[in-house]
GROMACS .gro file of C-alpha atoms in nm:
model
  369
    1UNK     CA    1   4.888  -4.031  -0.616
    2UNK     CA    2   4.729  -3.958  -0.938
    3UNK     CA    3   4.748  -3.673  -1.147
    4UNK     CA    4   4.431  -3.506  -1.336
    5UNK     CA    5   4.449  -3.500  -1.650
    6UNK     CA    6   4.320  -3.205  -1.912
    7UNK     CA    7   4.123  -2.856  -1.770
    8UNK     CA    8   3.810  -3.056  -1.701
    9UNK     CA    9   3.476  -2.934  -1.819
   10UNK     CA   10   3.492  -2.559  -1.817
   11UNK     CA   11   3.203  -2.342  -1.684
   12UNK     CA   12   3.002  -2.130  -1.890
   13UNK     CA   13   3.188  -1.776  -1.983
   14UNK     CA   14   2.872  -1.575  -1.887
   15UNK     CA   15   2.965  -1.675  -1.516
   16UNK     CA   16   3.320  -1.509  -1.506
   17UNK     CA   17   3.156  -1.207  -1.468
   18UNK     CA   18   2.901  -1.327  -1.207
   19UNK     CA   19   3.037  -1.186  -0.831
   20UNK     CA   20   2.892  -1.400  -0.559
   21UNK     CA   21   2.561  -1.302  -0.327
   22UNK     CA   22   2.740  -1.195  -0.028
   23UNK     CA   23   3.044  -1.329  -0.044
   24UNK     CA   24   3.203  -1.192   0.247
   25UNK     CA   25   2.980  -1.092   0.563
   26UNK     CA   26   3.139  -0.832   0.816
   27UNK     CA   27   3.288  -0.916   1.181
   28UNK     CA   28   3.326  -0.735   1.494
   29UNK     CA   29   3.618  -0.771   1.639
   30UNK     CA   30   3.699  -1.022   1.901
   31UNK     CA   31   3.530  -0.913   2.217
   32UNK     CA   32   3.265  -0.694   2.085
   33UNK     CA   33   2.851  -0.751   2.070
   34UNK     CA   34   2.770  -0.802   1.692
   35UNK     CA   35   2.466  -0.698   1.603
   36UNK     CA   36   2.392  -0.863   1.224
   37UNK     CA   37   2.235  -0.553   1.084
   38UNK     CA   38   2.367  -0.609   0.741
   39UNK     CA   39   2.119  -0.913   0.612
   40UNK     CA   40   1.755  -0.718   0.667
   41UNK     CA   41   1.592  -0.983   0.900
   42UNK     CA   42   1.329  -0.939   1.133
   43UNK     CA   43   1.483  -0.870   1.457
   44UNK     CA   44   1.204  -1.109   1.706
   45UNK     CA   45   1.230  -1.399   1.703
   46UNK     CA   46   0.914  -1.672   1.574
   47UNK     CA   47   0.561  -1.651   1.756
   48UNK     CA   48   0.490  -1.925   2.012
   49UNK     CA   49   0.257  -2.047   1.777
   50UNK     CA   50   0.464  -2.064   1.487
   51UNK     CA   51   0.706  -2.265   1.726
   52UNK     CA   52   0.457  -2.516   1.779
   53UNK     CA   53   0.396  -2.619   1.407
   54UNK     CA   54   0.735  -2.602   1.314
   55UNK     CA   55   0.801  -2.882   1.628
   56UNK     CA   56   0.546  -3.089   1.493
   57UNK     CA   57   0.600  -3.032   1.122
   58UNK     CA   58   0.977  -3.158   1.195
   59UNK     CA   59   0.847  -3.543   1.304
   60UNK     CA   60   0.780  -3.570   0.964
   61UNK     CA   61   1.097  -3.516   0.779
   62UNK     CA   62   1.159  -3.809   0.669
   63UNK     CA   63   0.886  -3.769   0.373
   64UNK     CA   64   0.905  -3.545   0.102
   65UNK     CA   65   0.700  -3.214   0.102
   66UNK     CA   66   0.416  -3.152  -0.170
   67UNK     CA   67   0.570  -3.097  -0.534
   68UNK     CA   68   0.444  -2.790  -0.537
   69UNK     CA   69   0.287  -2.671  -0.174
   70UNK     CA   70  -0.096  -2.672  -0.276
   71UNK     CA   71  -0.200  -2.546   0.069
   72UNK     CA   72   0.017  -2.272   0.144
   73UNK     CA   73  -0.095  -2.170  -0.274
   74UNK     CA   74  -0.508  -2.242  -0.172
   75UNK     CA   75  -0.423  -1.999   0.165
   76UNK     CA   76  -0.233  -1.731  -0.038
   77UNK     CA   77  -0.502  -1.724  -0.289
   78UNK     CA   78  -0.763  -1.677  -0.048
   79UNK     CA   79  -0.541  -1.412   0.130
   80UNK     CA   80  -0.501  -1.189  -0.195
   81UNK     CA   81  -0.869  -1.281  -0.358
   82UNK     CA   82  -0.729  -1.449  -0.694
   83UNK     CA   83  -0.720  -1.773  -0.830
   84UNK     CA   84  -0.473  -2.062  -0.735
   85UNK     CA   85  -0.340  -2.053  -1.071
   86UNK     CA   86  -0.219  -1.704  -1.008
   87UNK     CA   87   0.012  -1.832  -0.729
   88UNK     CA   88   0.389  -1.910  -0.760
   89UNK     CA   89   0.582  -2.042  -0.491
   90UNK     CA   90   0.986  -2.077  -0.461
   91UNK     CA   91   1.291  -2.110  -0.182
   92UNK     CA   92   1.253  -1.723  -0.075
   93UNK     CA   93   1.213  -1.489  -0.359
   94UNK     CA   94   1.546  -1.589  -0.520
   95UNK     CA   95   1.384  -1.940  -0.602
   96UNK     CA   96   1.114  -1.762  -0.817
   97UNK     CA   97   1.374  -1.568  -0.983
   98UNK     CA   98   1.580  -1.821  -1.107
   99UNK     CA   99   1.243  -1.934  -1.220
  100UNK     CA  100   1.190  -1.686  -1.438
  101UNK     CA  101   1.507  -1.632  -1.567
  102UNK     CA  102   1.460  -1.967  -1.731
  103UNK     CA  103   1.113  -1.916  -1.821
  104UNK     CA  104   1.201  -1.549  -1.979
  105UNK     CA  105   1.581  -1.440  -2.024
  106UNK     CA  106   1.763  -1.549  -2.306
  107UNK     CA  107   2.134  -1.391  -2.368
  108UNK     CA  108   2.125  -1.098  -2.531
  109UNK     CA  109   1.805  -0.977  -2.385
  110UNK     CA  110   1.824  -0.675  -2.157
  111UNK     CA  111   1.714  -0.619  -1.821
  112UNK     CA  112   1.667  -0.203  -1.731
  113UNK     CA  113   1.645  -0.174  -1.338
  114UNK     CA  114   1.780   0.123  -1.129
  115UNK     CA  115   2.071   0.135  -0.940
  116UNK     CA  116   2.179   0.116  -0.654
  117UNK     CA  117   1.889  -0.135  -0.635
  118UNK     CA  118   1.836  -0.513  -0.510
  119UNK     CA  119   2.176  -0.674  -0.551
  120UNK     CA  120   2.063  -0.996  -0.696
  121UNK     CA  121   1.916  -0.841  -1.008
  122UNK     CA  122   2.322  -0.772  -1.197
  123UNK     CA  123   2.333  -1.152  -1.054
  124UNK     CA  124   2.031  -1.253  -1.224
  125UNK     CA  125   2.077  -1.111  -1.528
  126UNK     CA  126   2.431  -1.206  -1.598
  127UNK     CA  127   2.373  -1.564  -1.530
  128UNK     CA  128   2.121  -1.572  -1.783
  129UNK     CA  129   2.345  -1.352  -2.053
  130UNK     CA  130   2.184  -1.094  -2.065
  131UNK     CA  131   2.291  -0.711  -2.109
  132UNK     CA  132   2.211  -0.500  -1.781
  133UNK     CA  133   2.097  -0.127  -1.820
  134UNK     CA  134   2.151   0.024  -1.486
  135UNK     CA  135   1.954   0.358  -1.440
  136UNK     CA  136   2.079   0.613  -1.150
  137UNK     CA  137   1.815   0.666  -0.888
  138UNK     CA  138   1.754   1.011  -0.867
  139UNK     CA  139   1.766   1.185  -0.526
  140UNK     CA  140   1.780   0.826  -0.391
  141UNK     CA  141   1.411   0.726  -0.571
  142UNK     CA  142   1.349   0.515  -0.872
  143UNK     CA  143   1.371   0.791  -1.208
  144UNK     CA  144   1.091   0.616  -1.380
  145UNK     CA  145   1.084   0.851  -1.663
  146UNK     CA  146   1.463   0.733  -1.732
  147UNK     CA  147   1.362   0.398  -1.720
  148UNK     CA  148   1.159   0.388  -1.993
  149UNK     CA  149   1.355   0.574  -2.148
  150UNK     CA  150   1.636   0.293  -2.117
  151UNK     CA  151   1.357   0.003  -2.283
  152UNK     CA  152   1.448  -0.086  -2.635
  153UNK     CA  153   1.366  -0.361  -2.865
  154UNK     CA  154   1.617  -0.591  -2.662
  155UNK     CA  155   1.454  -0.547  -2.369
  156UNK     CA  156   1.278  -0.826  -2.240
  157UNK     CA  157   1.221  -0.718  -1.871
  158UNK     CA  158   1.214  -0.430  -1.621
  159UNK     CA  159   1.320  -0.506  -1.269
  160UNK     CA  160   1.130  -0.248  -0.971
  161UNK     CA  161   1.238  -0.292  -0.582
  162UNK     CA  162   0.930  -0.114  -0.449
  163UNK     CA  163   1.015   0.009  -0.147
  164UNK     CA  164   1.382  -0.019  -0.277
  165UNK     CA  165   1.612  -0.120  -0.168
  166UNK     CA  166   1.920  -0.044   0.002
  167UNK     CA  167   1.744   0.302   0.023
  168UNK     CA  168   1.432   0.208   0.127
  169UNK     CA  169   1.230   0.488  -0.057
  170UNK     CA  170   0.924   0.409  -0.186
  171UNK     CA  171   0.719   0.470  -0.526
  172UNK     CA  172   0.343   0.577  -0.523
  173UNK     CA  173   0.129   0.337  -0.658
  174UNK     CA  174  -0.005   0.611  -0.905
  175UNK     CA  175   0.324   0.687  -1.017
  176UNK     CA  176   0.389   0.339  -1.072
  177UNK     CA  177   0.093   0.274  -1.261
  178UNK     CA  178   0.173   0.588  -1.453
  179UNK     CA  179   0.496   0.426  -1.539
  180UNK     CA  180   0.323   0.066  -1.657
  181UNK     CA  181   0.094   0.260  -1.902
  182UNK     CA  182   0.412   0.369  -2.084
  183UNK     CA  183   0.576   0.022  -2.113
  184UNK     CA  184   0.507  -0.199  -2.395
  185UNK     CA  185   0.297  -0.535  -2.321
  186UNK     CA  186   0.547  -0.753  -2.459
  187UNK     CA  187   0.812  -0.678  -2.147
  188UNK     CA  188   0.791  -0.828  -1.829
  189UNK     CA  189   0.779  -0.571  -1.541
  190UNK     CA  190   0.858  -0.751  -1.194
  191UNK     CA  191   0.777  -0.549  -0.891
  192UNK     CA  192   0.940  -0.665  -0.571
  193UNK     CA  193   0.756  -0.604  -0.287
  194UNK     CA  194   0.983  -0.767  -0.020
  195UNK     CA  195   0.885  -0.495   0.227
  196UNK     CA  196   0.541  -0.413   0.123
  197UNK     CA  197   0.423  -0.505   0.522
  198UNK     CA  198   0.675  -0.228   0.661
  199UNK     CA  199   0.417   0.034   0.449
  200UNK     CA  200   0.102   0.046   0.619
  201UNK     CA  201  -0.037   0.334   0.509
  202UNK     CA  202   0.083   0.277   0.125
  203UNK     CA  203  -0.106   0.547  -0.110
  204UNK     CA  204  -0.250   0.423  -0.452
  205UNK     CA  205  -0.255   0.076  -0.623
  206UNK     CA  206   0.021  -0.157  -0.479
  207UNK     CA  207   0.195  -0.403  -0.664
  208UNK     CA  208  -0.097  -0.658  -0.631
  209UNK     CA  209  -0.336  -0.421  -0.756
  210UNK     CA  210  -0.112  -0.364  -1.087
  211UNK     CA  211  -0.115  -0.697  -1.130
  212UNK     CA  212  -0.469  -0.748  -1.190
  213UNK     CA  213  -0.500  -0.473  -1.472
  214UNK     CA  214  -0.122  -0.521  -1.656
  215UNK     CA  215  -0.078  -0.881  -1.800
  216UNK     CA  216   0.330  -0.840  -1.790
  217UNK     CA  217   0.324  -0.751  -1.395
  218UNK     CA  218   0.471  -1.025  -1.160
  219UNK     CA  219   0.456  -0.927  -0.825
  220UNK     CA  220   0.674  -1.107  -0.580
  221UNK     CA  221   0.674  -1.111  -0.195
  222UNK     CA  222   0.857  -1.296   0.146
  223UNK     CA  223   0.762  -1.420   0.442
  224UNK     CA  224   1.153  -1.375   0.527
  225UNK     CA  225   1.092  -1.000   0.662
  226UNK     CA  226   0.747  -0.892   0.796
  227UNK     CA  227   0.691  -1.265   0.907
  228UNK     CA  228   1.031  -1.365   1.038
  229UNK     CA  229   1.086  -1.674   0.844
  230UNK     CA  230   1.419  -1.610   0.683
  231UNK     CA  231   1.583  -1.885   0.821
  232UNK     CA  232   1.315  -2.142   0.647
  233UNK     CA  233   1.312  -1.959   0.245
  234UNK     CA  234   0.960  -1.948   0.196
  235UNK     CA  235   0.859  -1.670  -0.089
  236UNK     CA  236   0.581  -1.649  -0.350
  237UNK     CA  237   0.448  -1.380  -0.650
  238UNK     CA  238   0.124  -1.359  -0.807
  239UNK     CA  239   0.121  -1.345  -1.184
  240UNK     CA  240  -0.115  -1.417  -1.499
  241UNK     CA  241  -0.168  -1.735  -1.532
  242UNK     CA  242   0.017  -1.806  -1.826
  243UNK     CA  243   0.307  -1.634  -1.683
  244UNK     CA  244   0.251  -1.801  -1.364
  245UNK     CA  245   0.250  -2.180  -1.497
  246UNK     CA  246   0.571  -2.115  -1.710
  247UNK     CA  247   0.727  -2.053  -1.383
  248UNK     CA  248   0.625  -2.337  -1.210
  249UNK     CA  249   0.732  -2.578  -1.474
  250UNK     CA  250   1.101  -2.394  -1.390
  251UNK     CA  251   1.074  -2.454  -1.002
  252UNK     CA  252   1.260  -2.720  -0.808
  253UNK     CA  253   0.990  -2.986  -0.690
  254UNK     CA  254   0.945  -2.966  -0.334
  255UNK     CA  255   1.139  -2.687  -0.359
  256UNK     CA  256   0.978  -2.528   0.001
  257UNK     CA  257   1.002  -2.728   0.304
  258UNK     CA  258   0.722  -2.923   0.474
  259UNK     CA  259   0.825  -2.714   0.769
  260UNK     CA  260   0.856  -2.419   0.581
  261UNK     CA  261   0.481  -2.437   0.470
  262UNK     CA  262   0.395  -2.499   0.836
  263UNK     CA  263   0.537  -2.199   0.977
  264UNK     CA  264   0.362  -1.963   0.639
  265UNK     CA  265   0.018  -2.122   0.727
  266UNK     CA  266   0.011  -2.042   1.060
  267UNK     CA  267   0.211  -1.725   0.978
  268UNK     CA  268  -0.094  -1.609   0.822
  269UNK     CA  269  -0.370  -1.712   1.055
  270UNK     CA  270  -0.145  -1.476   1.298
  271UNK     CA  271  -0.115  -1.179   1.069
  272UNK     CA  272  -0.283  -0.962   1.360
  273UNK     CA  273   0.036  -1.060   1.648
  274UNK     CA  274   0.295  -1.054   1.381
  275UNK     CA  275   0.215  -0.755   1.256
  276UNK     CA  276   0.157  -0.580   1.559
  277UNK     CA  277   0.559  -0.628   1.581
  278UNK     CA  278   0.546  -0.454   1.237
  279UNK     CA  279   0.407  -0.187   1.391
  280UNK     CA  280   0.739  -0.188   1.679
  281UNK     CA  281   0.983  -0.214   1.396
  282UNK     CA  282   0.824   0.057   1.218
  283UNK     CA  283   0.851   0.291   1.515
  284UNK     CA  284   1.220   0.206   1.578
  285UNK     CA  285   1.274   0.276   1.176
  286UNK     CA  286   1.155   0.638   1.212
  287UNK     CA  287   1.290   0.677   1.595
  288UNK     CA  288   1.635   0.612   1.467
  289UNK     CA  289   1.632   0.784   1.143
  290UNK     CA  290   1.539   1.114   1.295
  291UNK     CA  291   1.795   1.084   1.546
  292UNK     CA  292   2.058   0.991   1.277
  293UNK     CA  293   1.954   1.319   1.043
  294UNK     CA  294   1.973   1.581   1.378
  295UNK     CA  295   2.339   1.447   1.378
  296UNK     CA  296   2.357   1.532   1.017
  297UNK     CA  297   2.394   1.243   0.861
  298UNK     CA  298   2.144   1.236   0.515
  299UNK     CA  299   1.871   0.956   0.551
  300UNK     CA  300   1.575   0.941   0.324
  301UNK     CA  301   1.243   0.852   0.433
  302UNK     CA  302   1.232   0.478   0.447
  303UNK     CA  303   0.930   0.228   0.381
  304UNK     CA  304   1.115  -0.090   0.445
  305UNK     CA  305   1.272  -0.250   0.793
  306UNK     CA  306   1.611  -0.017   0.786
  307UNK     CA  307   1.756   0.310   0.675
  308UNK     CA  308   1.990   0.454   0.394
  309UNK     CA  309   2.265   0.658   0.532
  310UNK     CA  310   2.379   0.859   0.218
  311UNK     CA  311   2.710   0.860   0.235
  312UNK     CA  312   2.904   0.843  -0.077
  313UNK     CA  313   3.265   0.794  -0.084
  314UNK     CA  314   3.310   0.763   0.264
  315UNK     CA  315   3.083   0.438   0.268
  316UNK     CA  316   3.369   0.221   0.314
  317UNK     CA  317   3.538   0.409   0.620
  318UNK     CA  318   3.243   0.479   0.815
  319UNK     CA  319   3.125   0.078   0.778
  320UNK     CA  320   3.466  -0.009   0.947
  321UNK     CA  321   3.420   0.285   1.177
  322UNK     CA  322   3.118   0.105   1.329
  323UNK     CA  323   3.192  -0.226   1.257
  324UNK     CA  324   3.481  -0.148   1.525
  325UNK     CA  325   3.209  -0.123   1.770
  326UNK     CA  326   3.028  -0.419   1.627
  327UNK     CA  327   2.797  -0.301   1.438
  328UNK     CA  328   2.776  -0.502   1.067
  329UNK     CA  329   2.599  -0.322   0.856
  330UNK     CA  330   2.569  -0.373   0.454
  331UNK     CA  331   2.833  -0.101   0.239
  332UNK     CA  332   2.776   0.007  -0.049
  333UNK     CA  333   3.090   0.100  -0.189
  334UNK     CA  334   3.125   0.468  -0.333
  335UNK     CA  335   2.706   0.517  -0.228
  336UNK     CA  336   2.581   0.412   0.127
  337UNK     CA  337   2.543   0.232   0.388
  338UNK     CA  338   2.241   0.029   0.452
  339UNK     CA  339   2.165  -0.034   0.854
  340UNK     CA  340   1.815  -0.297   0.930
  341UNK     CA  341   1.663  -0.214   1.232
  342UNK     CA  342   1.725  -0.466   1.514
  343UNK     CA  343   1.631  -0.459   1.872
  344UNK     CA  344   1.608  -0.196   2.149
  345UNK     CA  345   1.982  -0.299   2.210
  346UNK     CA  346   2.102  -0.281   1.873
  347UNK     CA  347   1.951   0.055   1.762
  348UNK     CA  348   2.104   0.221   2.099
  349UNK     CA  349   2.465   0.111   1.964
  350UNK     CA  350   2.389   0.216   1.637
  351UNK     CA  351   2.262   0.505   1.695
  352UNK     CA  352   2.619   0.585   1.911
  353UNK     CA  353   2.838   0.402   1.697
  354UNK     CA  354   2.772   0.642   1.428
  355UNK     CA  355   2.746   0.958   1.652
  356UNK     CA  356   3.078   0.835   1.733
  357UNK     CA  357   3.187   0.790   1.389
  358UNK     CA  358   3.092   1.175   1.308
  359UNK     CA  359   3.217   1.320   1.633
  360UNK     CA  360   3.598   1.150   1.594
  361UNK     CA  361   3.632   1.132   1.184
  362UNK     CA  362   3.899   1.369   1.029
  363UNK     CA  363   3.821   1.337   0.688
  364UNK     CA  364   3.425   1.388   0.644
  365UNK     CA  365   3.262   1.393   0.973
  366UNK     CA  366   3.266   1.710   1.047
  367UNK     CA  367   3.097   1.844   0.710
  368UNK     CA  368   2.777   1.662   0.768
  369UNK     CA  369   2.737   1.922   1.102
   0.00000   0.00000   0.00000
């Protein structure tokens, strides 16, 4: 057998410091119903009608998908009144931001975000070399004033979850567009709206509408939550369009699936059915979060598909506490835990899983009464 010779090529340094998305998911023990509440994802399963186009989409496999999906762009445009040029598409939002990291970031830019916040921005950032300016949320909401504070003349983007998440509180649209007036025109400001369907009755401009009157605004958005189509990594922003084409020249061609566009087409010619299951997880959200704060435990107000139980240092024991009973939920170490809402089924155990937790814990449970 042969022996390698010399170290190889060597990575770049900038990765040493990148931790991996996810790396380790949790496991109930042997014996016990999981529920997978730790990954955010829609808890019903596809339409019948989505079903049907993704059967027939998959007989044609064997040929390459557009370079760049020019329907599903044509039927977003139409569904958000702007222009096809507008339109970016990627592999899920992650796609798009690797995208713009290598249409935008260059090491030794900064990136200001809040934090605890979406936990691919440190990712993002440090991949590209850049420095990351983590603000505390304040009472478990973006502190926007501290935020701008944090911009310097390094900074070369602004990251905003809106709802955030892991907490799942939301920022008016006023407030955010409040926030835009004070931030130079030279810094890119991207406002992910992965949950923007779980807010139906969202007060002032949204994302979309910043995006028409601020040039530096991307606005990105899934169908892997509200629509159910995690498993096929369709997700797309909206962006000026000189913004918008530097992206696309980053994107991987056919980067999203013939089948994938399938399933968003028809996705959106059933907006009405899906989202009346919207409407479901929305009413299990607030069920379950009231029932979780009469035990004591602190959960803020959420505008996404789960809940933020505000937990601090005791994060870590109380997610093996109810993992015991097979619940997986996302920790947070030294901050929260995060919990999606899934089915009738899974809710029930949650919500006595963690009753549980509180009722038997010697350490902290009994404070939160």
């Amino acid at each position: 057998m042969s022996r390698l010779q010399g170290d190889g090529p060597r990575p770049r340094p900038a990765l040493d410091s990148v931790a991996r998305y996810v790396p380790q998911p949790p496991k109930a023990p042997a014996g016990v119903l999981p529920h997978r509440l730790f990954l955010n994802e829609n808890p019903y399963p596809p339409l019948p009608s989505v079903l049907a186009v993704i059967n027939d989409a998959a007989t044609g496999i064997n040929r390459y998908p557009d370079i760049e999906p020019t329907t599903l762009i044509a039927a977003l445009a139409r569904r958000h009144s702007c222009h096809t040029d507008d339109i970016l598409t990627g592999p899920g939002t992650m796609g798009i931001y690797q995208q713009i990291a290598q249409a935008m970031l260059r090491p030794g830019d900064d990136i200001v975000y809040a934090w605890p916040s979406f936990e691919a921005f440190p990712i993002v950032a440090a991949i590209a070399g850049c420095t990351t300016r983590e603000v505390p949320l304040r009472d478990h909401h973006h502190d926007l004033q501290a935020i701008a504070e944090a911009i310097g003349e390094r900074t070369r983007a602004v990251f905003v979850c809106n709802p955030n998440n892991p907490t799942g509180t939301l920022i008016p649209g006023d407030d955010l567009q409040a926030f835009l007036e004070q931030i130079p025109d030279d810094v890119l400001v991207l406002i992910d709206e992965a949950y923007a369907e779980f807010v139906p009755d969202h007060q002032g401009p949204s994302g979309l509408d910043l995006y028409r009157r601020f040039r530096n605004v991307v606005v990105l958005r899934t169908f892997s939550k509200a629509y159910g189509l995690a498993g096929l990594r369709v997700g797309y922003g909206l962006a000026h369009p000189t913004l918008a084409g530097a992206f696309r020249k980053c994107a991987v061609p056919c980067g999203v699936s013939t089948i994938a566009i399938a399933a968003a087409l028809r996705s959106l010619e059933a907006e009405d059915e899906l989202f009346e299951r919207v409407r479901h997880v929305i009413d299990a959200r607030d069920r379950l979060g009231a029932e979780l704060s009469h035990m004591g435990l602190r959960v803020p107000t959420s505008a996404a598909n789960f809940l933020w139980i505000d937990i601090g240092a005791h994060a870590a024991e109380l997610g093996t506490q109810i993992e015991s009973s097979g619940i997986l939920a996302r920790v947070v170490p030294d901050h929260g835990i995060r919990l999606t809402i899934g089915d009738k089924r899974a809710n029930t155990d949650a919500e006595w899983a963690l009753g549980g937790a509180l009722a038997t814990s010697e350490t902290w449970g009994r404070s939160f009464y």
